[in-house]
XYZ file of C-alpha atoms in Angstrom:
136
model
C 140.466 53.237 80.346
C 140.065 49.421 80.603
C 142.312 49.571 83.824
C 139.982 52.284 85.024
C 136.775 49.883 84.420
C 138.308 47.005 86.144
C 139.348 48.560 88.857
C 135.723 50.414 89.199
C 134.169 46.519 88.957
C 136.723 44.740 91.753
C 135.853 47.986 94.396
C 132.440 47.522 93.344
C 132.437 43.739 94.684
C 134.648 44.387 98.048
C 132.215 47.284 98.947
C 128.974 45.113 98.025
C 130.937 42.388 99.922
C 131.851 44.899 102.974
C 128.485 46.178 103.044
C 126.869 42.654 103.428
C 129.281 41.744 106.240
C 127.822 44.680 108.069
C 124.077 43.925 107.010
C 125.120 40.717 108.874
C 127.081 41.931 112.035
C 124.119 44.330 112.692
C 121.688 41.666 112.235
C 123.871 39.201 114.461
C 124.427 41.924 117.323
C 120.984 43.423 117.470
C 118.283 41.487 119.669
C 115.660 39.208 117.234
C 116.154 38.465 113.866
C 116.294 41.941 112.125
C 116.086 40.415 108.709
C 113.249 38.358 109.639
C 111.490 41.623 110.968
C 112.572 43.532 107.923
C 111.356 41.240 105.743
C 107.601 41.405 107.930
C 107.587 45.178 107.253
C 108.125 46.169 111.016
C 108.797 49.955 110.624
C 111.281 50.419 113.179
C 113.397 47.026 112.106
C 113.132 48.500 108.654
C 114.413 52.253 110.193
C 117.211 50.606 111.967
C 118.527 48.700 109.347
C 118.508 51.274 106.942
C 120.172 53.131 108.780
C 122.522 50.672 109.483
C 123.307 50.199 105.998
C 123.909 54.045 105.146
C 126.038 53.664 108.226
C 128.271 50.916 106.452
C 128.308 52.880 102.738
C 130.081 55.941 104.780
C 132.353 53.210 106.214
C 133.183 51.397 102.799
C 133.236 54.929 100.289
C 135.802 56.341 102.900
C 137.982 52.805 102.805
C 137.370 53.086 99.336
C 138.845 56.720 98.692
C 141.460 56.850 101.221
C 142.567 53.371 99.325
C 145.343 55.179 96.717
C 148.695 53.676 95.370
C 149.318 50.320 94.420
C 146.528 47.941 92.783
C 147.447 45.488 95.588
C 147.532 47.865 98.418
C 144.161 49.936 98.021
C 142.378 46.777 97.508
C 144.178 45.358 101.136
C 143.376 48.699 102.684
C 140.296 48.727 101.413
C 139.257 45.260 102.876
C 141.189 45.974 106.373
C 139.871 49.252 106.843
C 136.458 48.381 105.796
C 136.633 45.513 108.495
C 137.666 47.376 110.823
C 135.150 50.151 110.821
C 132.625 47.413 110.460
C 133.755 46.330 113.490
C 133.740 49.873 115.489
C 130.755 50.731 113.952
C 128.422 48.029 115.525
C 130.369 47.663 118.603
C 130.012 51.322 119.087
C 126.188 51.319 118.619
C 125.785 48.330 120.900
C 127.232 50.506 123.343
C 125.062 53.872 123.355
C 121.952 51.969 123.010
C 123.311 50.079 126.103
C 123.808 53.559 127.392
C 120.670 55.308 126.879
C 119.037 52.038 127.832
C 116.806 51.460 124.861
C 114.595 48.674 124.623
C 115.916 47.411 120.891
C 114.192 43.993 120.979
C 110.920 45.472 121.818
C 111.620 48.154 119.450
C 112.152 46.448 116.467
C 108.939 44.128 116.946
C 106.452 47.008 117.509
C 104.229 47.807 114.438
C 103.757 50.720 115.114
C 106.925 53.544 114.791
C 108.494 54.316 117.744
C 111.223 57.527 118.720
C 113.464 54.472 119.857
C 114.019 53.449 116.267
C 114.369 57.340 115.436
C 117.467 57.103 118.252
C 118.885 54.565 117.116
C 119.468 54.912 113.640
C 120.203 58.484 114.416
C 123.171 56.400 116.665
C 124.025 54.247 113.648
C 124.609 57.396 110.692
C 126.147 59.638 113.580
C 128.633 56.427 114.267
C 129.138 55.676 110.449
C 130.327 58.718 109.924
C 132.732 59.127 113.148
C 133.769 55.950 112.233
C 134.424 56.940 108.303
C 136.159 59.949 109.255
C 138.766 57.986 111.677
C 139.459 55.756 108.852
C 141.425 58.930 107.146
């Protein structure tokens, strides 16, 4: 049972850790200072973000459960897949809003809600979870 428990606390940490590396690659690759907006209250910075984070917990649960065998090995796959999705995930969203030409920056400073922030965290869970499933 004590194995159980420590293993339970060190996935705990890489997942918090994994999902604040993607919390910061979002905020990095989306136009303005997301955090900075989220922390205002701007609606749609606070949609998109969200969203971004659910995103990354389908991401990191998958790497997680897919992470079986040795103590060593599930904690490496863990980390590299969790990276990697991290990685496809954001790039991946960059892309379609690219695509469907969405005004982010503008976007995420309106006060008032807009169907752009609808689209694109509708971009980021529909992602996550392509993303999450690829990882098996």
């Amino acid at each position: 049972m004590g194995v159980n428990i420590g293993l339970i606390a060190v996935y705990a940490v890489i997942g918090a850790v994994l999902m604040y590396i993607g919390y910061f690659a979002i905020d990095l690759t989306t136009p303005g200072d997301l955090r900075g907006l989220v922390r205002e209250g701007r609606p749609n910075a606070v949609v998109v973000a969200g969203a971004g984070l659910v995103s990354m917990a389908f991401i990191v649960i998958v790497a997680i459960y897919i992470s079986f065998g040795s103590f060593v090995g599930g904690i490496l796959n863990t980390t590299i897949y969790g990276l990697v999705g991290i990685i496809a995930q954001v790039l991946a969203v960059r892309g379609l809003e690219a695509v469907a030409r969405l005004d982010v920056d503008g976007c995420l400073h309106d006060d008032r809600f807009t169907a752009d922030s609808a689209m694109i965290a509708a971009m980021h869970i529909a992602l996550g979870l392509v993303v999450a499933v690829a990882i098996i």
